[in-house]
């Protein structure tokens, strides 16, 4: 079995290069070719000796990622990518263009086993975890495709990042490395449905990235209806884990809240949530739920979202209603999946 070079940190690559009798500086060259110059083959690494390139071709790989389809929103220029990975695995990623820069929304798994009713990526269950290199490659291929720098990353595509914890951690090391794209940690957001034990672990990893926790309800009874994780972790535990993360990192928590018509979107729900989050360093990101095939839930109106936000702010909790990007190409929040969609 060939060694996956793309998934190696600088330290791991140095150990590997030493093990094959090469000088340590070769590791830095190879790492920069893959993670800074975005090379997809060893033949591109022109400052390596020919015999080393041949050895790597025979014994190692730069894990495959190919653009299968590309869809561009006619409304806002958002791009959705269907990528094919090793073993015919298909995932989806999104490019969002803002005034402050280009942000890549990437997948951490092919499919998902969390079962949230708000999300299309969980419809067919979990196919497999992505490697750290496959997470990074999504960013690299999008940057090459648009010919512009990716300045921010959100791990909010298909899958649950903390259900693929080790590869997510390794990805963060790759993408922030000074020998790579060196994306600033404060421009990276990791999103979780609320795996409390992993949130606690993540608080000790030493990153200064942003953490987004999906709540989608003000109490356990409603949350259990739409998020199976609520049967394992109570909402109060989840919020306490968020506070712990803030205490250890100094970073504000974003709580994601998808508004579902008639389920979690009235004033009483907002006040109940406001009481729970009052006096915490947090921000509530309100989303009018996007349509998901096979689900009967319907999103609330923008007017309801605005009223919900006002109640939260009256409770002393910061809140905004997220602008929808890419919903005309099924690239908005909750709409990504690990299947083929139409496109060009």
Tab-separated table of N, CA and C in Angstrom, residues 13-179:
chain	number	residue	atom	x	y	z
A	13	UNK	N	6.322	14.019	7.593
A	13	UNK	CA	7.021	13.914	6.317
A	13	UNK	C	8.537	13.853	6.529
A	14	UNK	N	9.028	14.600	7.502
A	14	UNK	CA	10.462	14.574	7.817
A	14	UNK	C	10.890	13.184	8.280
A	15	UNK	N	10.073	12.563	9.127
A	15	UNK	CA	10.372	11.208	9.590
A	15	UNK	C	10.385	10.238	8.411
A	16	UNK	N	9.415	10.390	7.515
A	16	UNK	CA	9.339	9.507	6.346
A	16	UNK	C	10.563	9.678	5.445
A	17	UNK	N	10.935	10.919	5.181
A	17	UNK	CA	12.084	11.190	4.306
A	17	UNK	C	13.368	10.647	4.924
A	18	UNK	N	13.513	10.813	6.232
A	18	UNK	CA	14.688	10.242	6.907
A	18	UNK	C	14.713	8.714	6.785
A	19	UNK	N	13.531	8.093	6.850
A	19	UNK	CA	13.453	6.631	6.825
A	19	UNK	C	13.870	6.044	5.478
A	20	UNK	N	13.816	6.865	4.418
A	20	UNK	CA	14.224	6.364	3.099
A	20	UNK	C	15.618	6.852	2.725
A	21	UNK	N	16.326	7.437	3.705
A	21	UNK	CA	17.721	7.798	3.514
A	21	UNK	C	17.960	9.127	2.830
A	22	UNK	N	16.939	9.985	2.791
A	22	UNK	CA	17.094	11.297	2.177
A	22	UNK	C	17.365	12.357	3.238
A	23	UNK	N	17.927	13.489	2.812
A	23	UNK	CA	18.218	14.595	3.711
A	23	UNK	C	16.907	15.253	4.185
A	24	UNK	N	16.864	15.733	5.433
A	24	UNK	CA	15.631	16.321	5.975
A	24	UNK	C	15.089	17.502	5.165
A	25	UNK	N	15.973	18.277	4.492
A	25	UNK	CA	15.482	19.442	3.754
A	25	UNK	C	14.581	19.034	2.590
A	26	UNK	N	14.679	17.779	2.155
A	26	UNK	CA	13.792	17.309	1.084
A	26	UNK	C	12.337	17.291	1.549
A	27	UNK	N	12.131	17.032	2.834
A	27	UNK	CA	10.771	17.024	3.378
A	27	UNK	C	10.127	18.398	3.234
A	28	UNK	N	10.885	19.444	3.543
A	28	UNK	CA	10.366	20.803	3.421
A	28	UNK	C	10.026	21.114	1.963
A	29	UNK	N	10.877	20.691	1.042
A	29	UNK	CA	10.613	20.933	-0.379
A	29	UNK	C	9.319	20.252	-0.820
A	30	UNK	N	9.168	18.987	-0.439
A	30	UNK	CA	7.982	18.242	-0.850
A	30	UNK	C	6.729	18.830	-0.211
A	31	UNK	N	6.812	19.167	1.075
A	31	UNK	CA	5.667	19.744	1.784
A	31	UNK	C	5.217	21.035	1.110
A	32	UNK	N	6.178	21.890	0.756
A	32	UNK	CA	5.834	23.159	0.109
A	32	UNK	C	5.243	22.946	-1.283
A	33	UNK	N	5.763	21.964	-2.016
A	33	UNK	CA	5.203	21.668	-3.336
A	33	UNK	C	3.723	21.307	-3.222
A	34	UNK	N	3.377	20.503	-2.234
A	34	UNK	CA	1.995	20.036	-2.107
A	34	UNK	C	1.095	21.083	-1.473
A	35	UNK	N	1.555	21.727	-0.412
A	35	UNK	CA	0.682	22.565	0.408
A	35	UNK	C	0.802	24.062	0.146
A	36	UNK	N	1.777	24.453	-0.668
A	36	UNK	CA	1.933	25.876	-0.992
A	36	UNK	C	1.852	26.108	-2.496
A	37	UNK	N	2.580	25.291	-3.244
A	37	UNK	CA	2.543	25.395	-4.700
A	37	UNK	C	1.424	24.549	-5.301
A	38	UNK	N	0.791	23.723	-4.465
A	38	UNK	CA	-0.402	22.945	-4.808
A	38	UNK	C	-0.155	21.942	-5.930
A	39	UNK	N	1.004	21.305	-5.893
A	39	UNK	CA	1.333	20.279	-6.882
A	39	UNK	C	0.453	19.045	-6.663
A	40	UNK	N	0.081	18.419	-7.777
A	40	UNK	CA	-0.757	17.224	-7.714
A	40	UNK	C	-0.005	15.966	-8.139
A	41	UNK	N	1.275	16.124	-8.496
A	41	UNK	CA	2.079	14.968	-8.904
A	41	UNK	C	3.531	15.206	-8.514
A	42	UNK	N	4.286	14.127	-8.347
A	42	UNK	CA	5.701	14.244	-7.992
A	42	UNK	C	6.530	14.753	-9.169
A	43	UNK	N	6.058	14.541	-10.379
A	43	UNK	CA	6.796	15.007	-11.556
A	43	UNK	C	6.888	16.528	-11.611
A	44	UNK	N	5.978	17.226	-10.933
A	44	UNK	CA	6.020	18.693	-10.895
A	44	UNK	C	7.126	19.212	-9.992
A	45	UNK	N	7.675	18.382	-9.140
A	45	UNK	CA	8.629	18.819	-8.120
A	45	UNK	C	10.033	18.866	-8.709
A	46	UNK	N	10.278	19.885	-9.504
A	46	UNK	CA	11.470	19.947	-10.361
A	46	UNK	C	12.781	20.137	-9.608
A	47	UNK	N	12.721	20.546	-8.339
A	47	UNK	CA	13.972	20.703	-7.585
A	47	UNK	C	14.335	19.437	-6.801
A	48	UNK	N	13.587	18.351	-7.010
A	48	UNK	CA	13.948	17.066	-6.416
A	48	UNK	C	14.757	16.250	-7.412
A	49	UNK	N	15.714	15.457	-6.956
A	49	UNK	CA	16.454	14.579	-7.870
A	49	UNK	C	15.510	13.612	-8.577
A	50	UNK	N	15.859	13.241	-9.787
A	50	UNK	CA	15.016	12.368	-10.584
A	50	UNK	C	14.778	11.029	-9.896
A	51	UNK	N	15.825	10.474	-9.262
A	51	UNK	CA	15.659	9.166	-8.621
A	51	UNK	C	14.712	9.238	-7.429
A	52	UNK	N	14.668	10.389	-6.729
A	52	UNK	CA	13.737	10.553	-5.616
A	52	UNK	C	12.305	10.653	-6.138
A	53	UNK	N	12.126	11.408	-7.216
A	53	UNK	CA	10.784	11.512	-7.810
A	53	UNK	C	10.289	10.137	-8.266
A	54	UNK	N	11.181	9.359	-8.846
A	54	UNK	CA	10.803	8.020	-9.306
A	54	UNK	C	10.461	7.108	-8.127
A	55	UNK	N	11.240	7.220	-7.052
A	55	UNK	CA	10.960	6.430	-5.851
A	55	UNK	C	9.579	6.789	-5.295
A	56	UNK	N	9.295	8.087	-5.215
A	56	UNK	CA	8.004	8.524	-4.679
A	56	UNK	C	6.852	8.065	-5.569
A	57	UNK	N	7.042	8.121	-6.867
A	57	UNK	CA	6.005	7.640	-7.792
A	57	UNK	C	5.672	6.169	-7.542
A	58	UNK	N	6.681	5.395	-7.213
A	58	UNK	CA	6.496	3.963	-7.022
A	58	UNK	C	5.962	3.610	-5.635
A	59	UNK	N	6.239	4.457	-4.636
A	59	UNK	CA	5.969	4.075	-3.254
A	59	UNK	C	5.005	4.999	-2.503
A	60	UNK	N	4.656	6.124	-3.101
A	60	UNK	CA	3.813	7.086	-2.405
A	60	UNK	C	2.767	7.660	-3.351
A	61	UNK	N	1.771	8.320	-2.794
A	61	UNK	CA	0.745	8.998	-3.590
A	61	UNK	C	0.480	10.386	-3.041
A	62	UNK	N	0.006	11.251	-3.901
A	62	UNK	CA	-0.646	12.497	-3.487
A	62	UNK	C	-2.125	12.244	-3.742
A	63	UNK	N	-2.876	11.993	-2.670
A	63	UNK	CA	-4.238	11.469	-2.805
A	63	UNK	C	-5.047	12.243	-3.844
A	64	UNK	N	-5.768	11.485	-4.662
A	64	UNK	CA	-6.474	12.017	-5.825
A	64	UNK	C	-7.676	12.855	-5.432
A	65	UNK	N	-7.884	13.946	-6.146
A	65	UNK	CA	-9.128	14.708	-6.048
A	65	UNK	C	-9.362	15.374	-7.400
A	66	UNK	N	-10.519	15.127	-7.973
A	66	UNK	CA	-10.847	15.666	-9.298
A	66	UNK	C	-12.187	16.378	-9.258
A	67	UNK	N	-12.264	17.497	-9.958
A	67	UNK	CA	-13.547	18.191	-10.094
A	67	UNK	C	-14.406	17.424	-11.094
A	68	UNK	N	-15.541	16.931	-10.631
A	68	UNK	CA	-16.478	16.222	-11.496
A	68	UNK	C	-17.454	17.205	-12.126
A	69	UNK	N	-18.007	18.081	-11.306
A	69	UNK	CA	-18.943	19.092	-11.790
A	69	UNK	C	-18.745	20.379	-11.009
A	70	UNK	N	-19.129	21.458	-11.635
A	70	UNK	CA	-19.016	22.788	-11.034
A	70	UNK	C	-20.300	23.542	-11.341
A	71	UNK	N	-20.956	24.042	-10.303
A	71	UNK	CA	-22.175	24.806	-10.479
A	71	UNK	C	-21.949	26.214	-9.962
A	72	UNK	N	-22.426	27.209	-10.691
A	72	UNK	CA	-22.234	28.608	-10.303
A	72	UNK	C	-23.594	29.261	-10.133
A	73	UNK	N	-23.823	29.864	-8.966
A	73	UNK	CA	-25.088	30.534	-8.689
A	73	UNK	C	-25.247	31.759	-9.576
A	74	UNK	N	-26.396	31.896	-10.188
A	74	UNK	CA	-26.693	33.079	-10.995
A	74	UNK	C	-27.059	34.264	-10.114
A	75	UNK	N	-27.289	34.001	-8.828
A	75	UNK	CA	-27.704	35.066	-7.906
A	75	UNK	C	-26.531	35.778	-7.250
A	76	UNK	N	-25.519	35.002	-6.802
A	76	UNK	CA	-24.462	35.609	-5.993
A	76	UNK	C	-23.058	35.114	-6.320
A	77	UNK	N	-22.917	34.282	-7.356
A	77	UNK	CA	-21.588	33.817	-7.747
A	77	UNK	C	-21.021	32.695	-6.913
A	78	UNK	N	-21.783	32.221	-5.940
A	78	UNK	CA	-21.346	31.056	-5.160
A	78	UNK	C	-21.114	29.872	-6.096
A	79	UNK	N	-20.062	29.103	-5.809
A	79	UNK	CA	-19.768	27.930	-6.620
A	79	UNK	C	-19.882	26.668	-5.772
A	80	UNK	N	-20.532	25.653	-6.325
A	80	UNK	CA	-20.544	24.343	-5.682
A	80	UNK	C	-19.742	23.374	-6.537
A	81	UNK	N	-18.872	22.617	-5.862
A	81	UNK	CA	-18.017	21.657	-6.543
A	81	UNK	C	-18.404	20.241	-6.133
A	82	UNK	N	-18.505	19.359	-7.107
A	82	UNK	CA	-18.570	17.933	-6.852
A	82	UNK	C	-17.182	17.370	-7.124
A	83	UNK	N	-16.575	16.820	-6.073
A	83	UNK	CA	-15.238	16.259	-6.177
A	83	UNK	C	-15.308	14.740	-6.133
A	84	UNK	N	-14.468	14.108	-6.952
A	84	UNK	CA	-14.296	12.666	-6.875
A	84	UNK	C	-12.960	12.368	-6.209
A	85	UNK	N	-13.004	11.552	-5.175
A	85	UNK	CA	-11.805	11.172	-4.436
A	85	UNK	C	-11.443	9.729	-4.785
A	86	UNK	N	-10.522	9.141	-4.028
A	86	UNK	CA	-10.160	7.744	-4.240
A	86	UNK	C	-11.386	6.839	-4.061
A	87	UNK	N	-11.389	5.717	-4.733
A	87	UNK	CA	-12.436	4.698	-4.614
A	87	UNK	C	-13.809	5.244	-5.006
A	88	UNK	N	-13.839	6.167	-5.975
A	88	UNK	CA	-15.087	6.701	-6.522
A	88	UNK	C	-15.947	7.425	-5.496
A	89	UNK	N	-15.339	7.895	-4.439
A	89	UNK	CA	-16.066	8.665	-3.427
A	89	UNK	C	-16.383	10.058	-3.958
A	90	UNK	N	-17.645	10.490	-3.818
A	90	UNK	CA	-18.070	11.813	-4.260
A	90	UNK	C	-18.418	12.664	-3.047
A	91	UNK	N	-17.894	13.884	-2.999
A	91	UNK	CA	-18.234	14.849	-1.950
A	91	UNK	C	-18.554	16.188	-2.596
A	92	UNK	N	-19.105	17.104	-1.807
A	92	UNK	CA	-19.413	18.439	-2.298
A	92	UNK	C	-18.760	19.500	-1.421
A	93	UNK	N	-18.317	20.567	-2.063
A	93	UNK	CA	-17.701	21.702	-1.378
A	93	UNK	C	-18.236	22.976	-2.016
A	94	UNK	N	-18.053	24.094	-1.333
A	94	UNK	CA	-18.620	25.360	-1.803
A	94	UNK	C	-17.602	26.484	-1.682
A	95	UNK	N	-17.571	27.345	-2.677
A	95	UNK	CA	-16.814	28.596	-2.610
A	95	UNK	C	-17.791	29.739	-2.421
A	96	UNK	N	-17.562	30.541	-1.378
A	96	UNK	CA	-18.382	31.731	-1.122
A	96	UNK	C	-17.499	32.958	-1.254
A	97	UNK	N	-17.935	33.885	-2.077
A	97	UNK	CA	-17.152	35.094	-2.324
A	97	UNK	C	-17.728	36.253	-1.515
A	98	UNK	N	-16.878	36.862	-0.717
A	98	UNK	CA	-17.265	38.008	0.097
A	98	UNK	C	-16.345	39.181	-0.230
A	99	UNK	N	-16.725	40.363	0.233
A	99	UNK	CA	-15.861	41.535	0.048
A	99	UNK	C	-14.516	41.338	0.741
A	100	UNK	N	-14.526	40.602	1.861
A	100	UNK	CA	-13.292	40.428	2.633
A	100	UNK	C	-12.450	39.255	2.137
A	101	UNK	N	-12.942	38.493	1.150
A	101	UNK	CA	-12.117	37.411	0.617
A	101	UNK	C	-12.929	36.191	0.219
A	102	UNK	N	-12.225	35.163	-0.221
A	102	UNK	CA	-12.841	33.918	-0.669
A	102	UNK	C	-12.812	32.890	0.456
A	103	UNK	N	-13.966	32.292	0.723
A	103	UNK	CA	-14.093	31.320	1.799
A	103	UNK	C	-14.527	29.980	1.216
A	104	UNK	N	-13.795	28.927	1.557
A	104	UNK	CA	-14.124	27.577	1.110
A	104	UNK	C	-14.855	26.841	2.225
A	105	UNK	N	-16.021	26.302	1.892
A	105	UNK	CA	-16.773	25.458	2.812
A	105	UNK	C	-16.531	24.020	2.388
A	106	UNK	N	-15.890	23.236	3.241
A	106	UNK	CA	-15.439	21.906	2.844
A	106	UNK	C	-16.115	20.805	3.655
A	107	UNK	N	-16.085	19.598	3.099
A	107	UNK	CA	-16.633	18.426	3.762
A	107	UNK	C	-15.549	17.695	4.540
A	108	UNK	N	-15.954	17.090	5.660
A	108	UNK	CA	-15.022	16.324	6.484
A	108	UNK	C	-15.254	14.819	6.366
A	109	UNK	N	-16.424	14.442	5.857
A	109	UNK	CA	-16.761	13.033	5.663
A	109	UNK	C	-17.549	12.895	4.362
A	110	UNK	N	-17.545	11.706	3.804
A	110	UNK	CA	-18.470	11.378	2.729
A	110	UNK	C	-19.707	10.807	3.400
A	111	UNK	N	-20.782	11.589	3.378
A	111	UNK	CA	-21.962	11.226	4.141
A	111	UNK	C	-21.812	11.612	5.597
A	112	UNK	N	-22.730	11.134	6.431
A	112	UNK	CA	-22.698	11.488	7.853
A	112	UNK	C	-23.606	10.521	8.606
A	113	UNK	N	-23.220	10.196	9.832
A	113	UNK	CA	-24.036	9.278	10.629
A	113	UNK	C	-24.767	9.976	11.773
A	114	UNK	N	-24.728	11.310	11.809
A	114	UNK	CA	-25.336	12.038	12.911
A	114	UNK	C	-26.861	12.080	12.825
A	115	UNK	N	-27.415	11.976	11.611
A	115	UNK	CA	-28.862	11.845	11.449
A	115	UNK	C	-29.678	13.099	11.646
A	116	UNK	N	-29.075	14.287	11.626
A	116	UNK	CA	-29.834	15.527	11.813
A	116	UNK	C	-30.858	15.700	10.693
A	117	UNK	N	-32.089	16.023	11.048
A	117	UNK	CA	-33.168	16.139	10.069
A	117	UNK	C	-33.036	17.388	9.200
A	118	UNK	N	-32.109	18.271	9.545
A	118	UNK	CA	-31.944	19.522	8.812
A	118	UNK	C	-30.928	19.415	7.687
A	119	UNK	N	-30.293	18.273	7.546
A	119	UNK	CA	-29.100	18.196	6.710
A	119	UNK	C	-29.188	17.061	5.704
A	120	UNK	N	-28.874	17.380	4.433
A	120	UNK	CA	-28.948	16.380	3.369
A	120	UNK	C	-27.795	15.390	3.415
A	121	UNK	N	-26.663	15.776	3.992
A	121	UNK	CA	-25.487	14.896	3.949
A	121	UNK	C	-25.672	13.628	4.759
A	122	UNK	N	-26.683	13.612	5.619
A	122	UNK	CA	-26.899	12.443	6.478
A	122	UNK	C	-27.927	11.472	5.912
A	123	UNK	N	-28.532	11.808	4.766
A	123	UNK	CA	-29.641	11.016	4.240
A	123	UNK	C	-29.261	9.572	3.954
A	124	UNK	N	-28.051	9.341	3.453
A	124	UNK	CA	-27.617	7.993	3.109
A	124	UNK	C	-26.611	7.416	4.099
A	125	UNK	N	-26.508	8.038	5.276
A	125	UNK	CA	-25.576	7.550	6.278
A	125	UNK	C	-24.128	7.892	5.949
A	126	UNK	N	-23.214	7.303	6.695
A	126	UNK	CA	-21.784	7.579	6.529
A	126	UNK	C	-21.158	6.586	5.561
A	127	UNK	N	-20.485	7.113	4.535
A	127	UNK	CA	-19.716	6.257	3.634
A	127	UNK	C	-18.318	6.033	4.190
A	128	UNK	N	-17.601	7.149	4.484
A	128	UNK	CA	-16.281	7.024	5.102
A	128	UNK	C	-15.794	8.386	5.563
A	129	UNK	N	-14.788	8.361	6.443
A	129	UNK	CA	-14.081	9.576	6.828
A	129	UNK	C	-13.163	10.019	5.695
A	130	UNK	N	-12.927	11.309	5.588
A	130	UNK	CA	-11.926	11.824	4.667
A	130	UNK	C	-10.590	11.928	5.390
A	131	UNK	N	-9.514	11.733	4.659
A	131	UNK	CA	-8.186	11.928	5.232
A	131	UNK	C	-7.905	13.413	5.371
A	132	UNK	N	-6.875	13.736	6.144
A	132	UNK	CA	-6.474	15.139	6.284
A	132	UNK	C	-6.115	15.730	4.929
A	133	UNK	N	-5.443	14.936	4.097
A	133	UNK	CA	-5.072	15.410	2.774
A	133	UNK	C	-6.272	15.681	1.895
A	134	UNK	N	-7.323	14.869	2.040
A	134	UNK	CA	-8.533	15.096	1.253
A	134	UNK	C	-9.280	16.333	1.709
A	135	UNK	N	-9.238	16.631	2.998
A	135	UNK	CA	-9.811	17.897	3.468
A	135	UNK	C	-9.054	19.068	2.852
A	136	UNK	N	-7.724	19.012	2.940
A	136	UNK	CA	-6.900	20.106	2.422
A	136	UNK	C	-7.040	20.243	0.912
A	137	UNK	N	-7.127	19.122	0.219
A	137	UNK	CA	-7.182	19.155	-1.244
A	137	UNK	C	-8.403	19.896	-1.764
A	138	UNK	N	-9.498	19.878	-1.012
A	138	UNK	CA	-10.679	20.640	-1.434
A	138	UNK	C	-10.351	22.128	-1.528
A	139	UNK	N	-9.645	22.626	-0.522
A	139	UNK	CA	-9.235	24.033	-0.521
A	139	UNK	C	-8.283	24.310	-1.674
A	140	UNK	N	-7.311	23.416	-1.871
A	140	UNK	CA	-6.296	23.624	-2.894
A	140	UNK	C	-6.907	23.633	-4.297
A	141	UNK	N	-7.815	22.700	-4.560
A	141	UNK	CA	-8.406	22.618	-5.897
A	141	UNK	C	-9.316	23.802	-6.184
A	142	UNK	N	-10.013	24.281	-5.180
A	142	UNK	CA	-10.851	25.472	-5.370
A	142	UNK	C	-9.977	26.684	-5.652
A	143	UNK	N	-8.883	26.821	-4.912
A	143	UNK	CA	-7.984	27.953	-5.146
A	143	UNK	C	-7.402	27.901	-6.552
A	144	UNK	N	-6.986	26.718	-6.994
A	144	UNK	CA	-6.449	26.598	-8.352
A	144	UNK	C	-7.519	26.901	-9.397
A	145	UNK	N	-8.745	26.473	-9.130
A	145	UNK	CA	-9.813	26.652	-10.107
A	145	UNK	C	-10.161	28.119	-10.319
A	146	UNK	N	-10.187	28.899	-9.243
A	146	UNK	CA	-10.586	30.311	-9.387
A	146	UNK	C	-9.387	31.222	-9.634
A	147	UNK	N	-8.172	30.726	-9.411
A	147	UNK	CA	-6.987	31.547	-9.619
A	147	UNK	C	-6.842	32.676	-8.629
A	148	UNK	N	-7.476	32.531	-7.471
A	148	UNK	CA	-7.411	33.541	-6.411
A	148	UNK	C	-7.171	32.844	-5.076
A	149	UNK	N	-6.608	33.579	-4.129
A	149	UNK	CA	-6.294	33.008	-2.827
A	149	UNK	C	-7.562	32.700	-2.043
A	150	UNK	N	-7.577	31.553	-1.389
A	150	UNK	CA	-8.593	31.248	-0.387
A	150	UNK	C	-8.098	31.804	0.944
A	151	UNK	N	-8.877	32.701	1.524
A	151	UNK	CA	-8.432	33.373	2.751
A	151	UNK	C	-9.144	32.868	4.000
A	152	UNK	N	-10.177	32.052	3.814
A	152	UNK	CA	-10.902	31.523	4.959
A	152	UNK	C	-11.468	30.149	4.655
A	153	UNK	N	-11.662	29.363	5.703
A	153	UNK	CA	-12.190	28.007	5.554
A	153	UNK	C	-13.237	27.761	6.633
A	154	UNK	N	-14.351	27.162	6.238
A	154	UNK	CA	-15.326	26.680	7.211
A	154	UNK	C	-15.525	25.192	6.961
A	155	UNK	N	-15.396	24.392	8.020
A	155	UNK	CA	-15.631	22.948	7.899
A	155	UNK	C	-17.096	22.735	8.265
A	156	UNK	N	-17.947	23.051	7.302
A	156	UNK	CA	-19.396	23.020	7.496
A	156	UNK	C	-20.101	22.282	6.361
A	157	UNK	N	-19.323	21.580	5.528
A	157	UNK	CA	-19.922	20.837	4.435
A	157	UNK	C	-20.443	19.499	4.925
A	158	UNK	N	-20.358	18.474	4.084
A	158	UNK	CA	-20.850	17.166	4.472
A	158	UNK	C	-20.062	16.576	5.626
A	159	UNK	N	-20.789	15.935	6.560
A	159	UNK	CA	-20.124	15.241	7.651
A	159	UNK	C	-20.028	16.040	8.936
A	160	UNK	N	-19.587	15.368	9.975
A	160	UNK	CA	-19.368	15.942	11.297
A	160	UNK	C	-17.869	15.926	11.582
A	161	UNK	N	-17.209	17.093	11.583
A	161	UNK	CA	-15.746	17.141	11.758
A	161	UNK	C	-15.243	16.418	13.001
A	162	UNK	N	-15.998	16.500	14.102
A	162	UNK	CA	-15.522	15.879	15.337
A	162	UNK	C	-15.794	14.375	15.366
A	163	UNK	N	-16.548	13.859	14.390
A	163	UNK	CA	-16.662	12.418	14.223
A	163	UNK	C	-15.494	11.888	13.390
A	164	UNK	N	-14.697	12.803	12.886
A	164	UNK	CA	-13.452	12.497	12.158
A	164	UNK	C	-12.352	13.347	12.789
A	165	UNK	N	-12.243	13.229	14.103
A	165	UNK	CA	-11.497	14.180	14.918
A	165	UNK	C	-10.021	14.262	14.538
A	166	UNK	N	-9.330	13.130	14.478
A	166	UNK	CA	-7.883	13.146	14.258
A	166	UNK	C	-7.525	13.766	12.905
A	167	UNK	N	-8.290	13.428	11.875
A	167	UNK	CA	-8.005	13.998	10.559
A	167	UNK	C	-8.339	15.480	10.496
A	168	UNK	N	-9.352	15.901	11.244
A	168	UNK	CA	-9.676	17.336	11.311
A	168	UNK	C	-8.533	18.109	11.961
A	169	UNK	N	-7.993	17.579	13.047
A	169	UNK	CA	-6.868	18.229	13.736
A	169	UNK	C	-5.661	18.318	12.807
A	170	UNK	N	-5.364	17.230	12.125
A	170	UNK	CA	-4.211	17.220	11.231
A	170	UNK	C	-4.425	18.209	10.074
A	171	UNK	N	-5.653	18.275	9.555
A	171	UNK	CA	-5.966	19.238	8.500
A	171	UNK	C	-5.682	20.670	8.959
A	172	UNK	N	-6.085	20.997	10.165
A	172	UNK	CA	-5.861	22.355	10.675
A	172	UNK	C	-4.371	22.675	10.728
A	173	UNK	N	-3.556	21.683	11.060
A	173	UNK	CA	-2.106	21.895	11.069
A	173	UNK	C	-1.586	22.121	9.651
A	174	UNK	N	-2.116	21.383	8.684
A	174	UNK	CA	-1.678	21.536	7.291
A	174	UNK	C	-2.040	22.918	6.743
A	175	UNK	N	-3.274	23.316	6.950
A	175	UNK	CA	-3.796	24.515	6.282
A	175	UNK	C	-3.259	25.801	6.907
A	176	UNK	N	-2.806	25.710	8.163
A	176	UNK	CA	-2.278	26.897	8.829
A	176	UNK	C	-0.751	26.945	8.832
A	177	UNK	N	-0.106	25.923	8.298
A	177	UNK	CA	1.355	25.851	8.316
A	177	UNK	C	1.975	26.998	7.525
A	178	UNK	N	3.089	27.528	8.030
A	178	UNK	CA	3.772	28.609	7.325
A	178	UNK	C	4.449	28.101	6.054
A	179	UNK	N	4.612	26.788	5.934
A	179	UNK	CA	5.140	26.214	4.694
A	179	UNK	C	4.008	25.860	3.716
